[in-house]
PDB file of C-alpha atoms in Angstrom:
ATOM      1  CA  UNK A  23       0.000   0.000   0.000  1.00  0.00           C
ATOM      2  CA  UNK A  24       3.023   2.285   0.314  1.00  0.00           C
ATOM      3  CA  UNK A  25       4.800   3.603   3.374  1.00  0.00           C
ATOM      4  CA  UNK A  26       2.800   6.812   3.557  1.00  0.00           C
ATOM      5  CA  UNK A  27      -0.516   5.083   3.993  1.00  0.00           C
ATOM      6  CA  UNK A  28       0.767   2.485   6.467  1.00  0.00           C
ATOM      7  CA  UNK A  29       2.433   4.616   9.112  1.00  0.00           C
ATOM      8  CA  UNK A  30      -0.707   5.471  11.043  1.00  0.00           C
ATOM      9  CA  UNK A  31      -1.998   1.962  11.533  1.00  0.00           C
ATOM     10  CA  UNK A  32       1.452   0.578  12.220  1.00  0.00           C
ATOM     11  CA  UNK A  33       1.384   2.678  15.403  1.00  0.00           C
ATOM     12  CA  UNK A  34      -1.746   0.816  16.460  1.00  0.00           C
ATOM     13  CA  UNK A  35       0.096  -2.499  16.887  1.00  0.00           C
ATOM     14  CA  UNK A  36       0.283  -3.302  20.616  1.00  0.00           C
ATOM     15  CA  UNK A  37       3.168  -1.934  22.714  1.00  0.00           C
ATOM     16  CA  UNK A  38       3.701  -5.317  24.354  1.00  0.00           C
ATOM     17  CA  UNK A  39       4.110  -7.023  20.992  1.00  0.00           C
ATOM     18  CA  UNK A  40       6.510  -4.312  19.888  1.00  0.00           C
ATOM     19  CA  UNK A  41       8.800  -4.686  22.907  1.00  0.00           C
ATOM     20  CA  UNK A  42       8.718  -8.467  22.587  1.00  0.00           C
ATOM     21  CA  UNK A  43       9.836  -8.298  18.962  1.00  0.00           C
ATOM     22  CA  UNK A  44      12.576  -5.743  19.685  1.00  0.00           C
ATOM     23  CA  UNK A  45      13.991  -8.001  22.366  1.00  0.00           C
ATOM     24  CA  UNK A  46      14.070 -11.085  20.197  1.00  0.00           C
ATOM     25  CA  UNK A  47      15.494  -9.290  17.157  1.00  0.00           C
ATOM     26  CA  UNK A  48      18.199  -7.676  19.303  1.00  0.00           C
ATOM     27  CA  UNK A  49      19.439 -11.117  20.355  1.00  0.00           C
ATOM     28  CA  UNK A  50      20.733 -11.655  16.858  1.00  0.00           C
ATOM     29  CA  UNK A  51      18.903 -14.862  16.117  1.00  0.00           C
ATOM     30  CA  UNK A  52      18.460 -14.493  12.343  1.00  0.00           C
ATOM     31  CA  UNK A  53      15.805 -17.164  11.975  1.00  0.00           C
ATOM     32  CA  UNK A  54      13.782 -15.845  14.894  1.00  0.00           C
ATOM     33  CA  UNK A  55      14.229 -12.283  13.652  1.00  0.00           C
ATOM     34  CA  UNK A  56      12.781 -13.116  10.248  1.00  0.00           C
ATOM     35  CA  UNK A  57       9.843 -14.936  11.839  1.00  0.00           C
ATOM     36  CA  UNK A  58       9.208 -12.022  14.176  1.00  0.00           C
ATOM     37  CA  UNK A  59       9.329  -9.509  11.338  1.00  0.00           C
ATOM     38  CA  UNK A  60       6.785 -11.600   9.454  1.00  0.00           C
ATOM     39  CA  UNK A  61       4.564 -11.702  12.557  1.00  0.00           C
ATOM     40  CA  UNK A  62       4.878  -7.934  12.903  1.00  0.00           C
ATOM     41  CA  UNK A  63       3.887  -7.487   9.251  1.00  0.00           C
ATOM     42  CA  UNK A  64       0.822  -9.669   9.807  1.00  0.00           C
ATOM     43  CA  UNK A  65      -0.114  -7.644  12.888  1.00  0.00           C
ATOM     44  CA  UNK A  66       0.239  -4.389  10.954  1.00  0.00           C
ATOM     45  CA  UNK A  67      -1.925  -5.721   8.129  1.00  0.00           C
ATOM     46  CA  UNK A  68      -4.577  -6.855  10.575  1.00  0.00           C
ATOM     47  CA  UNK A  69      -4.496  -3.492  12.363  1.00  0.00           C
ATOM     48  CA  UNK A  70      -4.932  -1.689   9.032  1.00  0.00           C
ATOM     49  CA  UNK A  71      -7.913  -3.836   8.099  1.00  0.00           C
ATOM     50  CA  UNK A  72      -9.573  -3.432  11.493  1.00  0.00           C
ATOM     51  CA  UNK A  73      -9.100   0.349  11.417  1.00  0.00           C
ATOM     52  CA  UNK A  74     -10.790   0.545   8.038  1.00  0.00           C
ATOM     53  CA  UNK A  75     -13.575  -1.764   9.230  1.00  0.00           C
ATOM     54  CA  UNK A  76     -14.317   0.626  12.111  1.00  0.00           C
ATOM     55  CA  UNK A  77     -14.427   3.651   9.789  1.00  0.00           C
ATOM     56  CA  UNK A  78     -16.667   1.757   7.366  1.00  0.00           C
ATOM     57  CA  UNK A  79     -18.969   0.771  10.230  1.00  0.00           C
ATOM     58  CA  UNK A  80     -19.263   4.405  11.316  1.00  0.00           C
ATOM     59  CA  UNK A  81     -20.379   5.536   7.872  1.00  0.00           C
ATOM     60  CA  UNK A  82     -22.804   2.642   7.367  1.00  0.00           C
ATOM     61  CA  UNK A  83     -24.444   3.306  10.745  1.00  0.00           C
ATOM     62  CA  UNK A  84     -25.035   6.925   9.781  1.00  0.00           C
ATOM     63  CA  UNK A  85     -26.410   5.960   6.368  1.00  0.00           C
ATOM     64  CA  UNK A  86     -28.819   3.464   7.931  1.00  0.00           C
ATOM     65  CA  UNK A  87     -30.138   6.129  10.281  1.00  0.00           C
ATOM     66  CA  UNK A  88     -30.407   8.723   7.514  1.00  0.00           C
ATOM     67  CA  UNK A  89     -31.991   6.513   4.857  1.00  0.00           C
ATOM     68  CA  UNK A  90     -31.948   2.683   5.009  1.00  0.00           C
ATOM     69  CA  UNK A  91     -32.722   2.504   1.276  1.00  0.00           C
ATOM     70  CA  UNK A  92     -29.680   4.666   0.540  1.00  0.00           C
ATOM     71  CA  UNK A  93     -27.466   2.264   2.508  1.00  0.00           C
ATOM     72  CA  UNK A  94     -28.795  -0.662   0.473  1.00  0.00           C
ATOM     73  CA  UNK A  95     -28.186   1.178  -2.815  1.00  0.00           C
ATOM     74  CA  UNK A  96     -24.657   2.074  -1.682  1.00  0.00           C
ATOM     75  CA  UNK A  97     -23.879  -1.553  -0.825  1.00  0.00           C
ATOM     76  CA  UNK A  98     -25.215  -2.668  -4.200  1.00  0.00           C
ATOM     77  CA  UNK A  99     -23.007  -0.085  -5.932  1.00  0.00           C
ATOM     78  CA  UNK A 100     -19.937  -1.428  -4.127  1.00  0.00           C
ATOM     79  CA  UNK A 101     -20.962  -4.966  -5.025  1.00  0.00           C
ATOM     80  CA  UNK A 102     -21.207  -4.065  -8.734  1.00  0.00           C
ATOM     81  CA  UNK A 103     -17.762  -2.437  -8.544  1.00  0.00           C
ATOM     82  CA  UNK A 104     -16.325  -5.605  -6.993  1.00  0.00           C
ATOM     83  CA  UNK A 105     -17.787  -7.713  -9.805  1.00  0.00           C
ATOM     84  CA  UNK A 106     -16.272  -5.339 -12.393  1.00  0.00           C
ATOM     85  CA  UNK A 107     -12.824  -5.741 -10.842  1.00  0.00           C
ATOM     86  CA  UNK A 108     -13.039  -9.519 -10.749  1.00  0.00           C
ATOM     87  CA  UNK A 109     -13.937  -9.529 -14.429  1.00  0.00           C
ATOM     88  CA  UNK A 110     -11.384  -6.879 -15.460  1.00  0.00           C
ATOM     89  CA  UNK A 111      -8.409  -8.499 -13.748  1.00  0.00           C
ATOM     90  CA  UNK A 112      -5.227  -7.409 -11.967  1.00  0.00           C
ATOM     91  CA  UNK A 113      -4.235  -4.511 -14.241  1.00  0.00           C
ATOM     92  CA  UNK A 114      -7.467  -2.607 -13.561  1.00  0.00           C
ATOM     93  CA  UNK A 115      -7.289  -3.476  -9.867  1.00  0.00           C
ATOM     94  CA  UNK A 116      -3.702  -2.239  -9.582  1.00  0.00           C
ATOM     95  CA  UNK A 117      -4.546   1.009 -11.389  1.00  0.00           C
ATOM     96  CA  UNK A 118      -7.524   1.693  -9.121  1.00  0.00           C
ATOM     97  CA  UNK A 119      -5.419   1.045  -6.012  1.00  0.00           C
ATOM     98  CA  UNK A 120      -2.739   3.449  -7.198  1.00  0.00           C
ATOM     99  CA  UNK A 121      -5.327   6.151  -7.871  1.00  0.00           C
ATOM    100  CA  UNK A 122      -6.872   5.670  -4.439  1.00  0.00           C
ATOM    101  CA  UNK A 123      -3.559   5.848  -2.566  1.00  0.00           C
ATOM    102  CA  UNK A 124      -2.650   9.016  -4.468  1.00  0.00           C
ATOM    103  CA  UNK A 125      -5.915  10.601  -3.327  1.00  0.00           C
ATOM    104  CA  UNK A 126      -5.620   9.435   0.305  1.00  0.00           C
ATOM    105  CA  UNK A 127      -1.979   9.467   1.325  1.00  0.00           C
ATOM    106  CA  UNK A 128      -2.572   8.348   4.918  1.00  0.00           C
ATOM    107  CA  UNK A 129      -5.205   6.271   6.647  1.00  0.00           C
ATOM    108  CA  UNK A 130      -6.299   9.261   8.721  1.00  0.00           C
ATOM    109  CA  UNK A 131      -7.694  10.838   5.550  1.00  0.00           C
ATOM    110  CA  UNK A 132     -10.350   8.122   5.371  1.00  0.00           C
ATOM    111  CA  UNK A 133     -11.858   9.351   8.654  1.00  0.00           C
ATOM    112  CA  UNK A 134     -14.719  11.567   7.498  1.00  0.00           C
ATOM    113  CA  UNK A 135     -16.046  12.294  11.006  1.00  0.00           C
ATOM    114  CA  UNK A 136     -12.776  13.145  12.726  1.00  0.00           C
ATOM    115  CA  UNK A 137     -14.287  13.761  16.144  1.00  0.00           C
ATOM    116  CA  UNK A 138     -14.024  12.588  19.738  1.00  0.00           C
ATOM    117  CA  UNK A 139     -14.857   8.947  20.311  1.00  0.00           C
ATOM    118  CA  UNK A 140     -17.760   9.822  22.640  1.00  0.00           C
ATOM    119  CA  UNK A 141     -19.542  12.199  20.238  1.00  0.00           C
ATOM    120  CA  UNK A 142     -22.637  10.558  18.651  1.00  0.00           C
ATOM    121  CA  UNK A 143     -22.321   9.844  14.950  1.00  0.00           C
ATOM    122  CA  UNK A 144     -25.433  11.931  14.269  1.00  0.00           C
ATOM    123  CA  UNK A 145     -23.684  14.987  15.720  1.00  0.00           C
ATOM    124  CA  UNK A 146     -20.300  14.245  14.169  1.00  0.00           C
ATOM    125  CA  UNK A 147     -21.605  14.197  10.597  1.00  0.00           C
ATOM    126  CA  UNK A 148     -23.065  17.732  10.721  1.00  0.00           C
ATOM    127  CA  UNK A 149     -20.923  18.997   7.821  1.00  0.00           C
ATOM    128  CA  UNK A 150     -21.001  15.850   5.661  1.00  0.00           C
ATOM    129  CA  UNK A 151     -23.678  15.503   2.980  1.00  0.00           C
ATOM    130  CA  UNK A 152     -25.329  12.194   2.106  1.00  0.00           C
ATOM    131  CA  UNK A 153     -23.315  12.105  -1.125  1.00  0.00           C
ATOM    132  CA  UNK A 154     -20.059  12.536   0.819  1.00  0.00           C
ATOM    133  CA  UNK A 155     -21.028   9.729   3.176  1.00  0.00           C
ATOM    134  CA  UNK A 156     -21.707   7.418   0.234  1.00  0.00           C
ATOM    135  CA  UNK A 157     -18.443   8.345  -1.486  1.00  0.00           C
ATOM    136  CA  UNK A 158     -16.376   7.753   1.667  1.00  0.00           C
ATOM    137  CA  UNK A 159     -18.057   4.413   2.368  1.00  0.00           C
ATOM    138  CA  UNK A 160     -17.163   3.267  -1.138  1.00  0.00           C
ATOM    139  CA  UNK A 161     -13.585   4.561  -0.895  1.00  0.00           C
ATOM    140  CA  UNK A 162     -13.024   2.752   2.401  1.00  0.00           C
ATOM    141  CA  UNK A 163     -14.516  -0.398   0.882  1.00  0.00           C
ATOM    142  CA  UNK A 164     -12.129  -0.102  -2.066  1.00  0.00           C
ATOM    143  CA  UNK A 165      -9.131   0.203   0.243  1.00  0.00           C
ATOM    144  CA  UNK A 166     -10.244  -2.989   1.987  1.00  0.00           C
ATOM    145  CA  UNK A 167     -10.947  -4.795  -1.274  1.00  0.00           C
ATOM    146  CA  UNK A 168      -8.242  -3.852  -3.765  1.00  0.00           C
ATOM    147  CA  UNK A 169      -5.114  -5.107  -1.921  1.00  0.00           C
ATOM    148  CA  UNK A 170      -6.840  -8.415  -1.168  1.00  0.00           C
ATOM    149  CA  UNK A 171      -7.697  -8.942  -4.818  1.00  0.00           C
ATOM    150  CA  UNK A 172      -4.072  -8.277  -5.791  1.00  0.00           C
ATOM    151  CA  UNK A 173      -2.772 -10.676  -3.142  1.00  0.00           C
ATOM    152  CA  UNK A 174      -2.692 -14.103  -4.771  1.00  0.00           C
ATOM    153  CA  UNK A 175      -3.095 -15.690  -1.343  1.00  0.00           C
ATOM    154  CA  UNK A 176      -6.514 -14.005  -1.099  1.00  0.00           C
ATOM    155  CA  UNK A 177      -7.668 -14.373  -4.696  1.00  0.00           C
ATOM    156  CA  UNK A 178     -11.117 -15.831  -3.722  1.00  0.00           C
ATOM    157  CA  UNK A 179     -11.710 -12.900  -1.315  1.00  0.00           C
ATOM    158  CA  UNK A 180     -14.973 -10.960  -1.655  1.00  0.00           C
ATOM    159  CA  UNK A 181     -15.909  -7.989   0.501  1.00  0.00           C
ATOM    160  CA  UNK A 182     -19.497  -7.781  -0.768  1.00  0.00           C
ATOM    161  CA  UNK A 183     -21.412 -11.050  -0.546  1.00  0.00           C
ATOM    162  CA  UNK A 184     -24.954 -12.371  -0.923  1.00  0.00           C
ATOM    163  CA  UNK A 185     -24.967 -13.577   2.686  1.00  0.00           C
ATOM    164  CA  UNK A 186     -24.035 -10.141   4.017  1.00  0.00           C
ATOM    165  CA  UNK A 187     -26.495  -8.427   1.684  1.00  0.00           C
ATOM    166  CA  UNK A 188     -29.369 -10.498   3.083  1.00  0.00           C
ATOM    167  CA  UNK A 189     -28.356  -9.450   6.599  1.00  0.00           C
ATOM    168  CA  UNK A 190     -28.331  -5.837   5.409  1.00  0.00           C
ATOM    169  CA  UNK A 191     -31.863  -6.211   4.012  1.00  0.00           C
ATOM    170  CA  UNK A 192     -33.088  -7.529   7.367  1.00  0.00           C
ATOM    171  CA  UNK A 193     -31.367  -4.639   9.124  1.00  0.00           C
ATOM    172  CA  UNK A 194     -32.949  -2.216   6.658  1.00  0.00           C
ATOM    173  CA  UNK A 195     -36.389  -3.637   7.464  1.00  0.00           C
ATOM    174  CA  UNK A 196     -35.843  -3.292  11.219  1.00  0.00           C
ATOM    175  CA  UNK A 197     -34.707   0.327  10.807  1.00  0.00           C
ATOM    176  CA  UNK A 198     -37.801   1.134   8.763  1.00  0.00           C
ATOM    177  CA  UNK A 199     -40.042  -0.694  11.215  1.00  0.00           C
ATOM    178  CA  UNK A 200     -38.594   1.206  14.190  1.00  0.00           C
ATOM    179  CA  UNK A 201     -39.190   4.516  12.432  1.00  0.00           C
ATOM    180  CA  UNK A 202     -42.712   3.531  11.402  1.00  0.00           C
ATOM    181  CA  UNK A 203     -43.518   2.341  14.935  1.00  0.00           C
ATOM    182  CA  UNK A 204     -42.377   5.721  16.296  1.00  0.00           C
ATOM    183  CA  UNK A 205     -44.723   7.437  13.846  1.00  0.00           C
ATOM    184  CA  UNK A 206     -47.612   5.222  14.968  1.00  0.00           C
ATOM    185  CA  UNK A 207     -46.874   5.965  18.632  1.00  0.00           C
ATOM    186  CA  UNK A 208     -46.884   9.703  17.937  1.00  0.00           C
ATOM    187  CA  UNK A 209     -50.120   9.487  15.935  1.00  0.00           C
ATOM    188  CA  UNK A 210     -51.873   7.471  18.660  1.00  0.00           C
ATOM    189  CA  UNK A 211     -50.694   9.942  21.304  1.00  0.00           C
ATOM    190  CA  UNK A 212     -52.216  12.799  19.308  1.00  0.00           C
ATOM    191  CA  UNK A 213     -55.443  10.841  18.915  1.00  0.00           C
ATOM    192  CA  UNK A 214     -55.828  10.185  22.647  1.00  0.00           C
ATOM    193  CA  UNK A 215     -54.829  13.754  23.486  1.00  0.00           C
ATOM    194  CA  UNK A 216     -57.651  14.999  21.270  1.00  0.00           C
ATOM    195  CA  UNK A 217     -60.136  12.545  22.794  1.00  0.00           C
ATOM    196  CA  UNK A 218     -59.136  13.648  26.269  1.00  0.00           C
ATOM    197  CA  UNK A 219     -59.606  17.300  25.364  1.00  0.00           C
ATOM    198  CA  UNK A 220     -63.019  16.609  23.848  1.00  0.00           C
ATOM    199  CA  UNK A 221     -64.119  14.614  26.910  1.00  0.00           C
ATOM    200  CA  UNK A 222     -63.081  17.446  29.178  1.00  0.00           C
ATOM    201  CA  UNK A 223     -63.958  20.552  27.235  1.00  0.00           C
ATOM    202  CA  UNK A 224     -66.033  19.515  24.205  1.00  0.00           C
ATOM    203  CA  UNK A 225     -69.710  19.935  23.596  1.00  0.00           C
ATOM    204  CA  UNK A 226     -72.194  17.070  23.745  1.00  0.00           C
ATOM    205  CA  UNK A 227     -72.155  16.890  19.944  1.00  0.00           C
ATOM    206  CA  UNK A 228     -68.357  16.733  19.872  1.00  0.00           C
ATOM    207  CA  UNK A 229     -68.292  13.962  22.491  1.00  0.00           C
ATOM    208  CA  UNK A 230     -70.731  11.911  20.448  1.00  0.00           C
ATOM    209  CA  UNK A 231     -68.370  12.052  17.426  1.00  0.00           C
ATOM    210  CA  UNK A 232     -65.037  11.661  19.157  1.00  0.00           C
ATOM    211  CA  UNK A 233     -63.919   8.379  17.572  1.00  0.00           C
ATOM    212  CA  UNK A 234     -61.601   9.824  14.906  1.00  0.00           C
ATOM    213  CA  UNK A 235     -58.858  12.338  14.298  1.00  0.00           C
ATOM    214  CA  UNK A 236     -58.579  13.832  10.814  1.00  0.00           C
ATOM    215  CA  UNK A 237     -55.654  16.238  10.666  1.00  0.00           C
ATOM    216  CA  UNK A 238     -53.543  17.724   7.884  1.00  0.00           C
ATOM    217  CA  UNK A 239     -50.971  14.902   7.948  1.00  0.00           C
ATOM    218  CA  UNK A 240     -52.674  11.945   9.669  1.00  0.00           C
ATOM    219  CA  UNK A 241     -56.042  10.304  10.123  1.00  0.00           C
ATOM    220  CA  UNK A 242     -56.710   8.015  13.089  1.00  0.00           C
ATOM    221  CA  UNK A 243     -59.931   6.115  13.715  1.00  0.00           C
ATOM    222  CA  UNK A 244     -61.237   3.015  15.430  1.00  0.00           C
ATOM    223  CA  UNK A 245     -61.430  -0.188  13.427  1.00  0.00           C
ATOM    224  CA  UNK A 246     -64.270  -2.703  13.851  1.00  0.00           C
ATOM    225  CA  UNK A 247     -63.701  -4.912  16.879  1.00  0.00           C
ATOM    226  CA  UNK A 248     -62.846  -8.484  15.885  1.00  0.00           C
ATOM    227  CA  UNK A 249     -62.814 -10.036  19.354  1.00  0.00           C
ATOM    228  CA  UNK A 250     -59.003 -10.186  19.692  1.00  0.00           C
ATOM    229  CA  UNK A 251     -57.633  -6.666  19.852  1.00  0.00           C
ATOM    230  CA  UNK A 252     -58.981  -3.164  20.066  1.00  0.00           C
ATOM    231  CA  UNK A 253     -57.479  -1.515  17.012  1.00  0.00           C
ATOM    232  CA  UNK A 254     -56.877   1.936  15.623  1.00  0.00           C
ATOM    233  CA  UNK A 255     -56.240   2.512  11.935  1.00  0.00           C
ATOM    234  CA  UNK A 256     -53.732   5.217  11.015  1.00  0.00           C
ATOM    235  CA  UNK A 257     -53.356   6.856   7.615  1.00  0.00           C
ATOM    236  CA  UNK A 258     -50.164   8.852   7.050  1.00  0.00           C
ATOM    237  CA  UNK A 259     -51.256  11.244   4.343  1.00  0.00           C
ATOM    238  CA  UNK A 260     -47.844  12.610   3.348  1.00  0.00           C
ATOM    239  CA  UNK A 261     -46.186   9.222   2.830  1.00  0.00           C
ATOM    240  CA  UNK A 262     -49.223   7.183   1.774  1.00  0.00           C
ATOM    241  CA  UNK A 263     -48.555   4.585   4.486  1.00  0.00           C
ATOM    242  CA  UNK A 264     -51.102   2.716   6.577  1.00  0.00           C
ATOM    243  CA  UNK A 265     -50.632   1.420  10.089  1.00  0.00           C
ATOM    244  CA  UNK A 266     -52.602  -0.392  12.783  1.00  0.00           C
ATOM    245  CA  UNK A 267     -52.213  -0.011  16.533  1.00  0.00           C
ATOM    246  CA  UNK A 268     -53.740  -2.801  18.606  1.00  0.00           C
ATOM    247  CA  UNK A 269     -54.210  -3.356  22.319  1.00  0.00           C
ATOM    248  CA  UNK A 270     -55.072  -6.611  24.061  1.00  0.00           C
ATOM    249  CA  UNK A 271     -56.373  -6.588  27.631  1.00  0.00           C
ATOM    250  CA  UNK A 272     -55.299  -9.632  29.644  1.00  0.00           C
ATOM    251  CA  UNK A 273     -57.210 -11.171  32.534  1.00  0.00           C
ATOM    252  CA  UNK A 274     -54.557  -9.926  34.974  1.00  0.00           C
ATOM    253  CA  UNK A 275     -55.227  -6.326  33.812  1.00  0.00           C
ATOM    254  CA  UNK A 276     -52.021  -6.129  31.805  1.00  0.00           C
ATOM    255  CA  UNK A 277     -52.222  -4.557  28.349  1.00  0.00           C
ATOM    256  CA  UNK A 278     -50.211  -5.718  25.337  1.00  0.00           C
ATOM    257  CA  UNK A 279     -49.549  -3.421  22.389  1.00  0.00           C
ATOM    258  CA  UNK A 280     -49.123  -4.431  18.755  1.00  0.00           C
ATOM    259  CA  UNK A 281     -47.922  -2.416  15.770  1.00  0.00           C
ATOM    260  CA  UNK A 282     -48.536  -3.346  12.122  1.00  0.00           C
ATOM    261  CA  UNK A 283     -48.173  -2.145   8.580  1.00  0.00           C
ATOM    262  CA  UNK A 284     -51.432  -2.395   6.701  1.00  0.00           C
ATOM    263  CA  UNK A 285     -53.110  -1.686   3.358  1.00  0.00           C
ATOM    264  CA  UNK A 286     -55.690   0.808   2.142  1.00  0.00           C
ATOM    265  CA  UNK A 287     -58.618  -1.272   3.427  1.00  0.00           C
ATOM    266  CA  UNK A 288     -56.864  -2.296   6.679  1.00  0.00           C
ATOM    267  CA  UNK A 289     -57.073  -6.019   6.006  1.00  0.00           C
ATOM    268  CA  UNK A 290     -53.334  -6.754   6.013  1.00  0.00           C
ATOM    269  CA  UNK A 291     -51.329  -7.082   9.221  1.00  0.00           C
ATOM    270  CA  UNK A 292     -47.526  -7.061   8.823  1.00  0.00           C
ATOM    271  CA  UNK A 293     -46.066  -7.116  12.324  1.00  0.00           C
ATOM    272  CA  UNK A 294     -43.335  -4.525  12.856  1.00  0.00           C
ATOM    273  CA  UNK A 295     -39.936  -5.929  13.828  1.00  0.00           C
ATOM    274  CA  UNK A 296     -38.920  -2.895  15.870  1.00  0.00           C
ATOM    275  CA  UNK A 297     -36.333  -4.501  18.146  1.00  0.00           C
TER     276      UNK A 297
END
């Protein structure tokens, strides 16, 4: 990768390992010295890879919070690039690696956030656009991928895989479900706040027609009781999404809540995986 881009991560190799190697090399045992140098090289390579993995994880976490679909599209773009390299061969791979190392001359330049370790990612990315996040994720991925493809010992290596992509799709669904559940909770809270206000301050006519909320952005109303759960239907007018909030009253007075995606006629129930 070149000395300029390796110096930062080389410093990350443990102090204990460093002193151990210095002591053994200083003893003058040529065979041991060569073995220890090889071990040090392996440790440096592993430290480099782990550093890049952490930076890549930072960016992907931000992208998932910003727009799960964007994270999926970014992964797919990296996957297509990987397939192009495998087809094109070593000359293209070597040229792309050279171009990347000329652009980023040290590993520290891959750190887009560059903030204290305790600052939340959402705060650290204040100056980075979505496009910059995508570009840096792909650049970090390239730096993890290209050297491995050039290393004949790692010729079968693939950074982007079908197995990982399926995990990403499940993660995408959970992120969307958590956001949608939060929207349902907020809508239901507004509904009950309105009902409480009507009960307390409304006229007799208003109290008789208190079973729905029809606002500029949401509509909430009671669904027919089916004997299992008391349900509210929610229409999110701006996004064209439909949700159902259900409550089940147990014999011991406990109440269970359920959250679903639904359809325009509120027949479908897709349970939200909002863990």
